[in-house]
PDB file of C-alpha atoms in Angstrom:
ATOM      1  CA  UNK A   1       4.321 -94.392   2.081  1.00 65.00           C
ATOM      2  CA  UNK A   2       3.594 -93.060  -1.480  1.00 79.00           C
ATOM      3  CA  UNK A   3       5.263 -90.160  -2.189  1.00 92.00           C
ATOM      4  CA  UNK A   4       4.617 -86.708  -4.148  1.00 96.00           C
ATOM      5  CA  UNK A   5       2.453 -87.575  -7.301  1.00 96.00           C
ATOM      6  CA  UNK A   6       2.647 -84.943  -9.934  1.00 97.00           C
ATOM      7  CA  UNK A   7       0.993 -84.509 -13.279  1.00 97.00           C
ATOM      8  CA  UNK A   8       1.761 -84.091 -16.502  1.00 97.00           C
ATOM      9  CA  UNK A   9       5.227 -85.981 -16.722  1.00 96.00           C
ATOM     10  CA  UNK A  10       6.106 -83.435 -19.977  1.00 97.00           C
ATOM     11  CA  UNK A  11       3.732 -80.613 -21.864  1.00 98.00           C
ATOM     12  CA  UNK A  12       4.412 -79.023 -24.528  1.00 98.00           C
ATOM     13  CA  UNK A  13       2.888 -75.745 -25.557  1.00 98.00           C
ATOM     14  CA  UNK A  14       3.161 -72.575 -27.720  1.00 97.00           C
ATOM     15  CA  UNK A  15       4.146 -69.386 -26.324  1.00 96.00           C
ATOM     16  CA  UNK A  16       0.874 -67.576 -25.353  1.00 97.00           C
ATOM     17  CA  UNK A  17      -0.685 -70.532 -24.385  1.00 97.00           C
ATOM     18  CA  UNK A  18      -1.782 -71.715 -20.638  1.00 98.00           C
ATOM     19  CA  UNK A  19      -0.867 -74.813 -18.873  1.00 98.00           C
ATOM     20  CA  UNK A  20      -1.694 -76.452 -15.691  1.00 98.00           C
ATOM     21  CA  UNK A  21       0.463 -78.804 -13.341  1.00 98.00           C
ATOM     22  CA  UNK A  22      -1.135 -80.600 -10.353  1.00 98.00           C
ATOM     23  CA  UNK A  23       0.687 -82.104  -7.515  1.00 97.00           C
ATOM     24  CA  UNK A  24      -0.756 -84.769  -4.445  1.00 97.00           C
ATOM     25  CA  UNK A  25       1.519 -84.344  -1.729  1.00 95.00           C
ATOM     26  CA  UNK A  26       2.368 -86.715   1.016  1.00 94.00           C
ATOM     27  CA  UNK A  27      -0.139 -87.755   2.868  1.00 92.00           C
ATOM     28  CA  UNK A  28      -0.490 -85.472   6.301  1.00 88.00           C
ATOM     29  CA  UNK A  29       2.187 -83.187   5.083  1.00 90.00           C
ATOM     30  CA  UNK A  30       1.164 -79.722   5.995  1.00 88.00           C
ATOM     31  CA  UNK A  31       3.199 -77.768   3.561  1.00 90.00           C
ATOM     32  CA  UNK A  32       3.508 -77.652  -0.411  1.00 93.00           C
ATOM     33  CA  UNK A  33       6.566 -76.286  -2.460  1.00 94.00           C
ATOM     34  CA  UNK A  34       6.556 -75.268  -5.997  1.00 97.00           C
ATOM     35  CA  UNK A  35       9.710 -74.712  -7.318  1.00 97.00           C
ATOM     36  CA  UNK A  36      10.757 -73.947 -10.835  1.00 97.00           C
ATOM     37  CA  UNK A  37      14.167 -75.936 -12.219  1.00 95.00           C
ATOM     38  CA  UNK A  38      15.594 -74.092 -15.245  1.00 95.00           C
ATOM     39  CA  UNK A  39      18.031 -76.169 -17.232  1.00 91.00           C
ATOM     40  CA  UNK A  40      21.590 -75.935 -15.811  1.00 88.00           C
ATOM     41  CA  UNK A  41      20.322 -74.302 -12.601  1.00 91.00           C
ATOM     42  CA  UNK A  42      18.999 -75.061  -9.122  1.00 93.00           C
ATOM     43  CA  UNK A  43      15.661 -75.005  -8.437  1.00 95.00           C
ATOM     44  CA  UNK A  44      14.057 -71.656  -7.117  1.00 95.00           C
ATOM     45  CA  UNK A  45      11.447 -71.506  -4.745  1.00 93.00           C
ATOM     46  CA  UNK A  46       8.122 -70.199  -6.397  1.00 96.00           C
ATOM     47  CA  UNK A  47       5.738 -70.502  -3.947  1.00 95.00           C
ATOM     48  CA  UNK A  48       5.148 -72.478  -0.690  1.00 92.00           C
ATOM     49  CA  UNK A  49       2.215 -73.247   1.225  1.00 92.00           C
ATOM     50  CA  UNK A  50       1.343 -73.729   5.349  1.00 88.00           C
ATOM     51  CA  UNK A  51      -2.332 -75.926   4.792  1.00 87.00           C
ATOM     52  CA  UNK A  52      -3.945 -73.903   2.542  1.00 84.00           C
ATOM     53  CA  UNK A  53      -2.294 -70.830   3.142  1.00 90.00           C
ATOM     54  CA  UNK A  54       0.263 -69.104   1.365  1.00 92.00           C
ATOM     55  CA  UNK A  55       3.478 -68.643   3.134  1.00 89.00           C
ATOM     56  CA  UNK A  56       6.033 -67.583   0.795  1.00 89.00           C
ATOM     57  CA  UNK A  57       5.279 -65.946  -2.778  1.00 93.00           C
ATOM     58  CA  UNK A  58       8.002 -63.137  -3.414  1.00 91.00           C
ATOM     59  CA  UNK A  59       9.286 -65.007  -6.369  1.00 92.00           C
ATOM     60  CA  UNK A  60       6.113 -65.824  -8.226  1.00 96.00           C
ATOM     61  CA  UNK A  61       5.522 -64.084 -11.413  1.00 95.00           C
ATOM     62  CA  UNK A  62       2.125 -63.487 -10.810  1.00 95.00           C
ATOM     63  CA  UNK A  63       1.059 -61.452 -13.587  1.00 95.00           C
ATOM     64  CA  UNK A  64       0.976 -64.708 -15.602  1.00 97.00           C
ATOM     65  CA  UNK A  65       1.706 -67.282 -13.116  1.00 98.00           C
ATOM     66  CA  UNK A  66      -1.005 -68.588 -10.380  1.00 97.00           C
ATOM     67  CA  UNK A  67      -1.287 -71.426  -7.444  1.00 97.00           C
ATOM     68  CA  UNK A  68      -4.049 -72.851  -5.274  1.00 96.00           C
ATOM     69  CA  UNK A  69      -4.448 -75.460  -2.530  1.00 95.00           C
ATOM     70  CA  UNK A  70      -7.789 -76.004  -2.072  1.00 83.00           C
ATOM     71  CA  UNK A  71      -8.666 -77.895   1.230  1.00 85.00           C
ATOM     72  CA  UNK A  72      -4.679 -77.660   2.246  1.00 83.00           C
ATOM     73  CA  UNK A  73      -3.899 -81.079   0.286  1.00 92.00           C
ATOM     74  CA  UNK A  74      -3.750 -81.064  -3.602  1.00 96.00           C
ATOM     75  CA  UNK A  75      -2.759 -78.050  -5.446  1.00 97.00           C
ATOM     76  CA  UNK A  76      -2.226 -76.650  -9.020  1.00 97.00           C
ATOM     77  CA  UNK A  77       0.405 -74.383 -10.275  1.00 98.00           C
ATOM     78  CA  UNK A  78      -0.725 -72.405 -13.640  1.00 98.00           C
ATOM     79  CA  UNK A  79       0.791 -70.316 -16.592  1.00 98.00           C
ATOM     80  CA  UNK A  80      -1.063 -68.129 -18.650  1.00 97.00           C
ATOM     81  CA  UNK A  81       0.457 -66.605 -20.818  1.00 96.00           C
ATOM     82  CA  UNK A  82       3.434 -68.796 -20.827  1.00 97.00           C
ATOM     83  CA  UNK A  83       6.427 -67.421 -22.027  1.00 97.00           C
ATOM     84  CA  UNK A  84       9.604 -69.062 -24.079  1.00 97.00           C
ATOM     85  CA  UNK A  85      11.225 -68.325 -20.818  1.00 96.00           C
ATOM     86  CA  UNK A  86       8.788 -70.457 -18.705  1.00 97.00           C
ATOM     87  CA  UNK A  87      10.053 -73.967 -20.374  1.00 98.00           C
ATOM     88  CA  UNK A  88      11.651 -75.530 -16.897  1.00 97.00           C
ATOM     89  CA  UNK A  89      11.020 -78.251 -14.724  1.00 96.00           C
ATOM     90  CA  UNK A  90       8.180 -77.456 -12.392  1.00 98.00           C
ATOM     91  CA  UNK A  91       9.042 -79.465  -9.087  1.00 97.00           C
ATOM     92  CA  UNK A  92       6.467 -79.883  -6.417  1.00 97.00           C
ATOM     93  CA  UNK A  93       7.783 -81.054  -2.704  1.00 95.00           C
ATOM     94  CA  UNK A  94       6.463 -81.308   0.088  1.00 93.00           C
ATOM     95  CA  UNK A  95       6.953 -81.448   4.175  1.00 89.00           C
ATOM     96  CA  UNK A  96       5.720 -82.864   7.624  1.00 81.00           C
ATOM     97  CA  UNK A  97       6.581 -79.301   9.164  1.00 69.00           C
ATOM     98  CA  UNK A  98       6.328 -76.742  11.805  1.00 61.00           C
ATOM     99  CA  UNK A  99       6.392 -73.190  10.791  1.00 55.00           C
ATOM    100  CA  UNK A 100       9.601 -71.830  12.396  1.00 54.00           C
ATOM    101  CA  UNK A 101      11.153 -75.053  13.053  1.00 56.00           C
ATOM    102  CA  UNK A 102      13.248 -75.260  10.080  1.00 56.00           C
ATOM    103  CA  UNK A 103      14.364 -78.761  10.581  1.00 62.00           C
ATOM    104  CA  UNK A 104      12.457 -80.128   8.030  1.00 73.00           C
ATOM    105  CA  UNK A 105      13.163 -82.883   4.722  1.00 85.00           C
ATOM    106  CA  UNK A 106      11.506 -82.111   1.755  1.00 90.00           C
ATOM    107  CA  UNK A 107      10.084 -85.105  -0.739  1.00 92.00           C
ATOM    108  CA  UNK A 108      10.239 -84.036  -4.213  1.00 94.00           C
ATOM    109  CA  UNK A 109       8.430 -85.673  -6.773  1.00 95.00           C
ATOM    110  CA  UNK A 110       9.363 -86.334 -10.028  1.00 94.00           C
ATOM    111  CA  UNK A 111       8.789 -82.881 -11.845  1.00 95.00           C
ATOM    112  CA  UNK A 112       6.584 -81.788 -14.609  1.00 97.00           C
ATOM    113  CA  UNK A 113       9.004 -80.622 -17.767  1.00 96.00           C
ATOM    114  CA  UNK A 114       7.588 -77.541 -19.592  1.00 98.00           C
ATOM    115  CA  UNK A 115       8.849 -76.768 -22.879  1.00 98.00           C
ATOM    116  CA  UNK A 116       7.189 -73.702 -24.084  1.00 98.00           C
ATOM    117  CA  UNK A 117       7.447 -73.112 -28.532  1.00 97.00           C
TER     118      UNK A 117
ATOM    119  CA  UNK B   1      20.249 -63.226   3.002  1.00 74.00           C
ATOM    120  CA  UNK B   2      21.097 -66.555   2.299  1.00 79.00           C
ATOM    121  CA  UNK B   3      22.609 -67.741  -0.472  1.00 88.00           C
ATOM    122  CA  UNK B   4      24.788 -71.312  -1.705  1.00 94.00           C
ATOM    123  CA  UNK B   5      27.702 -71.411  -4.041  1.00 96.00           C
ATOM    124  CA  UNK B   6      28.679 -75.118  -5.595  1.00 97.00           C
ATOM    125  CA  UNK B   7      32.151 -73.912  -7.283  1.00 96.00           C
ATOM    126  CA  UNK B   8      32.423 -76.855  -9.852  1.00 95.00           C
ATOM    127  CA  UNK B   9      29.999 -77.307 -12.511  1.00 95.00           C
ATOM    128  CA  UNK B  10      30.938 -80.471 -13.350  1.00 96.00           C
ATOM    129  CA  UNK B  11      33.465 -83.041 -12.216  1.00 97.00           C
ATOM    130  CA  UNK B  12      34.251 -86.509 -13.459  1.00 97.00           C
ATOM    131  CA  UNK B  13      36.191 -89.390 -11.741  1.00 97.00           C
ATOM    132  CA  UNK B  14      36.774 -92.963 -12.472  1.00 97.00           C
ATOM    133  CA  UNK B  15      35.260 -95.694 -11.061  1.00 97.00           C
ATOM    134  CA  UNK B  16      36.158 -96.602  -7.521  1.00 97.00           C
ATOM    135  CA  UNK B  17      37.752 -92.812  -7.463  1.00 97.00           C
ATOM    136  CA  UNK B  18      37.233 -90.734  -4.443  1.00 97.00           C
ATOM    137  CA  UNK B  19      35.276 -88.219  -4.454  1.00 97.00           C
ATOM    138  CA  UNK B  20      34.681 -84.391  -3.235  1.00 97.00           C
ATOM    139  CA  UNK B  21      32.033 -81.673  -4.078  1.00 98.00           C
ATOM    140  CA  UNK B  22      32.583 -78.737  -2.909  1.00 98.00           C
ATOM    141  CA  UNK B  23      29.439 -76.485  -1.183  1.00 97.00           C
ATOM    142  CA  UNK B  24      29.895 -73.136   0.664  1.00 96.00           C
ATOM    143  CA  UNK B  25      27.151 -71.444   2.128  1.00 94.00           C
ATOM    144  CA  UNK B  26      26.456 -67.677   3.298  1.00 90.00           C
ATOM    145  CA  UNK B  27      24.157 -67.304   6.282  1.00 82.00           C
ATOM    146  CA  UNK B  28      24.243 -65.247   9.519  1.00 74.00           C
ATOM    147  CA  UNK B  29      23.996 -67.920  11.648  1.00 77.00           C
ATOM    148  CA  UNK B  30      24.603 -72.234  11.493  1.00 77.00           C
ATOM    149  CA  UNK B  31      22.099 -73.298   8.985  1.00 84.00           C
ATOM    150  CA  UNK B  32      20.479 -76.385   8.064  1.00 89.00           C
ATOM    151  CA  UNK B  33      22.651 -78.446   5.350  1.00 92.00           C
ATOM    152  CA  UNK B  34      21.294 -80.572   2.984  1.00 94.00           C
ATOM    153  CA  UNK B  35      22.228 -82.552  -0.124  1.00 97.00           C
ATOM    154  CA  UNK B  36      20.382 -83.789  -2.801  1.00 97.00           C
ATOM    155  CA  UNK B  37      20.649 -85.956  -5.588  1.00 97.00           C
ATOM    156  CA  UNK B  38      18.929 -86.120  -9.075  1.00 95.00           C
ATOM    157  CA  UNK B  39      18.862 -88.953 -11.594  1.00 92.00           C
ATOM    158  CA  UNK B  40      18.468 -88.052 -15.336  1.00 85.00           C
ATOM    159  CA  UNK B  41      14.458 -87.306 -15.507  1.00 80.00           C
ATOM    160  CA  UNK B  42      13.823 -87.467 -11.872  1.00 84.00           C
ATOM    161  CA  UNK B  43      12.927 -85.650  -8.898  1.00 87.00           C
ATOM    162  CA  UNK B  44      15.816 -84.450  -5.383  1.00 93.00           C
ATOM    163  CA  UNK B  45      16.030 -87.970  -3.737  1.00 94.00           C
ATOM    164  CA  UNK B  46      17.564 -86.857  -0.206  1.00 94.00           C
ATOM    165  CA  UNK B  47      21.905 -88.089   0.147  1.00 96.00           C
ATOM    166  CA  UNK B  48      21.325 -85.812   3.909  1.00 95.00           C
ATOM    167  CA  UNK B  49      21.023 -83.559   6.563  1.00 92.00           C
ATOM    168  CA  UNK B  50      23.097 -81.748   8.936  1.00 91.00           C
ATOM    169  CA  UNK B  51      20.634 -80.101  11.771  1.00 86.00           C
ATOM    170  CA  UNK B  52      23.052 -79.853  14.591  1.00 84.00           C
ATOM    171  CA  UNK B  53      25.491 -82.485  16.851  1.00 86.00           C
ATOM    172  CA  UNK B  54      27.944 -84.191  15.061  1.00 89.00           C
ATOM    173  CA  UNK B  55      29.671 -82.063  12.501  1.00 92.00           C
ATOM    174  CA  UNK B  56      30.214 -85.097  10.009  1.00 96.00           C
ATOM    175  CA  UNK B  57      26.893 -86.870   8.665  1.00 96.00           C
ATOM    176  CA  UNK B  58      26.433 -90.082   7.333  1.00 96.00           C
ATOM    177  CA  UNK B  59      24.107 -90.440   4.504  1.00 96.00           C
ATOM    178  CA  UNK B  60      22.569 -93.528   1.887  1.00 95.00           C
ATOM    179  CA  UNK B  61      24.802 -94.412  -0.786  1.00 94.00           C
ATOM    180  CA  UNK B  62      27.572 -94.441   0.722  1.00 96.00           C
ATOM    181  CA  UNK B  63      28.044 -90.967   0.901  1.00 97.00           C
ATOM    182  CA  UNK B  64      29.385 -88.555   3.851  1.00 97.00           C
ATOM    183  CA  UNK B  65      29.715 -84.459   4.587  1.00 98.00           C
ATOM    184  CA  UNK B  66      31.159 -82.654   6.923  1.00 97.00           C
ATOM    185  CA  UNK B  67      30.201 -79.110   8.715  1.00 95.00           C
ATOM    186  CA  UNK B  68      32.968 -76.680   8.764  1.00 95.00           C
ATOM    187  CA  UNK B  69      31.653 -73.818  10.487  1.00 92.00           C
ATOM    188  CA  UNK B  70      34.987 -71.635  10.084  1.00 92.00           C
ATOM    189  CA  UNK B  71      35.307 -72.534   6.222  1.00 94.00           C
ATOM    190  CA  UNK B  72      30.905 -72.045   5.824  1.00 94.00           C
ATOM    191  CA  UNK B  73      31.216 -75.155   3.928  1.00 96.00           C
ATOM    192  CA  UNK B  74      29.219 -78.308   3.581  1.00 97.00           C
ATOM    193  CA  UNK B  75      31.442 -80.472   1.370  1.00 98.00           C
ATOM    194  CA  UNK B  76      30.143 -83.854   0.196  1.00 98.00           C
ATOM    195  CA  UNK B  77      32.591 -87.199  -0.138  1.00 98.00           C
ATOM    196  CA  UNK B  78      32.336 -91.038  -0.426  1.00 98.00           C
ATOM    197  CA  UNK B  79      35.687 -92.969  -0.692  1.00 97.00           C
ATOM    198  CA  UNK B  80      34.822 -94.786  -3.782  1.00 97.00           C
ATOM    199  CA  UNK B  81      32.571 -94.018  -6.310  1.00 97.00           C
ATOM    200  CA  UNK B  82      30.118 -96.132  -8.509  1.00 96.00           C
ATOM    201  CA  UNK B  83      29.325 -96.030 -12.096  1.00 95.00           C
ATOM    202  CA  UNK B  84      25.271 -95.287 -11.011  1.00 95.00           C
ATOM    203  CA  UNK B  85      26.536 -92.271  -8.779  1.00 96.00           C
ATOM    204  CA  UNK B  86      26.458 -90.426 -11.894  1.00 96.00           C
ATOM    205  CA  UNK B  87      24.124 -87.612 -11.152  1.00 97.00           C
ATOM    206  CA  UNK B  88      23.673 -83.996 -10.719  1.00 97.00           C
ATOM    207  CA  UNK B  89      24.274 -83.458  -7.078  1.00 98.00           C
ATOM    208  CA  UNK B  90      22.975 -79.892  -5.049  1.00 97.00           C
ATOM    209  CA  UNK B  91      23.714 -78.742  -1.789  1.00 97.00           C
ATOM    210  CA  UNK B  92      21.052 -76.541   0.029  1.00 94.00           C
ATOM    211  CA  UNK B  93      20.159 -74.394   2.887  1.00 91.00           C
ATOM    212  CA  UNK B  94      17.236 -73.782   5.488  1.00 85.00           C
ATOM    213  CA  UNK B  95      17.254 -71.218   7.924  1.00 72.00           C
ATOM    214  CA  UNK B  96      16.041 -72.046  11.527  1.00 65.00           C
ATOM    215  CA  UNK B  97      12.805 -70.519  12.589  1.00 60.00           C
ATOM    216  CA  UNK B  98      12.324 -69.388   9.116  1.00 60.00           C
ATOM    217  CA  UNK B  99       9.436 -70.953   6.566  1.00 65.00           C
ATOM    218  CA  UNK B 100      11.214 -73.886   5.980  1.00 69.00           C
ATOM    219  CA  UNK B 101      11.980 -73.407   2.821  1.00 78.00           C
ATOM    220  CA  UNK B 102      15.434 -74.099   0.975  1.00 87.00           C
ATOM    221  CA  UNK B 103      17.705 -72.462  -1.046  1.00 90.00           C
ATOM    222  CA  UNK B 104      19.236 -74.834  -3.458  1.00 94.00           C
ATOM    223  CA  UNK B 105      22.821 -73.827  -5.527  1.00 96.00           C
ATOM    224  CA  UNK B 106      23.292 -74.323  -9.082  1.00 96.00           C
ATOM    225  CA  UNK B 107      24.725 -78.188  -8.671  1.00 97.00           C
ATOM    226  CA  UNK B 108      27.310 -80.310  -9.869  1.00 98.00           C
ATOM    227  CA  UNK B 109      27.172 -82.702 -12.355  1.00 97.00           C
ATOM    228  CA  UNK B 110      29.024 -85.611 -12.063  1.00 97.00           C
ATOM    229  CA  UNK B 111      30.007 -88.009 -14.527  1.00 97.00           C
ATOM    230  CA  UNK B 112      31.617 -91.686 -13.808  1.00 97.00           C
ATOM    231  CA  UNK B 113      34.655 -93.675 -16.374  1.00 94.00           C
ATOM    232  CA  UNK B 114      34.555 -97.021 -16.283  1.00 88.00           C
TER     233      UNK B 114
END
């Protein structure tokens, strides 16, 4: 099966500026996972999606940072402003899953690295 | 709430070297143990999973882990290692009945001698 497509590989932008990343989950997988990988750190959960609903938010910064899945399959992550602090790998995954089942594998795909000026 | 510690930031061994990486987790209850692997410029490719049964998991690669309930650890092995195992490697933890989501620590990076 083809796995989690994301886009762009790498972007590079000045502070203040806005970016978008866009990820195409596995096919028939009913929840989305953006997480944000800081050099030299784990990745954190920003936000997770159930279709086209949104699940799990708490560690979004949404004053400057937004996501949408329209129609519960694609779905774009955005920054604006971005901030020097935003440069990171932006990693979308996502899972065949059951809310409360927990026993779910998530397929990663590649990541989109931000490096912010 | 739940949280994962990976003690060792880095680690190197040589070539056909055992090897250990250490994970301990803090939940209330047994979680759901996972570790993942990532290549220079790549996304988590899934090593694997401990759900529930047998406390010591096979995974690709090679590699192994074993459950340790009393210790809340999840440590990772394979009996000989391989120049391409050089990776950064992170352990991670679901909660049952929760969102599925995972909670990754801060990894390990391992580097292989020839």
């Amino acid at each position: 099966e083809a796995g989690v497509a994301q886009s762009p590989r790498y972007k590079i932008i000045e502070k203040r500026q806005s970016v978008a990343f866009w990820c195409n989950p596995i096919s028939g997988h009913a929840t989305l996972y953006w997480y944000q990988q800081i050099l030299g750190q784990g990745p954190k959960l920003l936000i997770q999606f159930q279709n086209n609903g949104v699940v799990d938010d708490s560690q979004l910064p949404k004053d400057r940072f937004s996501a949408e899945r329209l129609k519960g399959v694609d779905s774009t992550l955005k920054i604006q402003p971005a901030k020097l602090e935003d440069s990171a790998v932006y990693l979308c995954a996502s899972s065949l899953s059951i809310l409360g089942s927990g026993a779910n594998v998530l397929t990663f795909g590649a990541g989109s690295r931000l490096t912010v000026l | 709430a739940q949280s994962v510690t990976q003690p060792d930031i880095h680690i190197t061994v040589s070539e056909g070297a055992s090897l250990e990486l250490r994970c301990n987790y803090s939940y209330g209850a047994t979680p759901y143990l996972f570790w993942y692997v990532q290549s220079p410029g790549q996304g988590l490719q899934l090593l694997l999973k401990y759900f529930s049964g047998d406390t010591l998991v096979q995974g690709i690669k090679g590699f192994e882990a074993e459950f340790k309930r009393s210790q809340s650890s999840f440590n990772l092995r394979k009996p000989s290692v391989h120049w391409s195992d050089a990776a950064e490697y992170f352990c991670a933890v679901g909660a049952p009945g929760g969102y599925n989501k995972l909670i990754f620590g801060a990894g390990t990076r391992l580097a292989v001698h020839p």
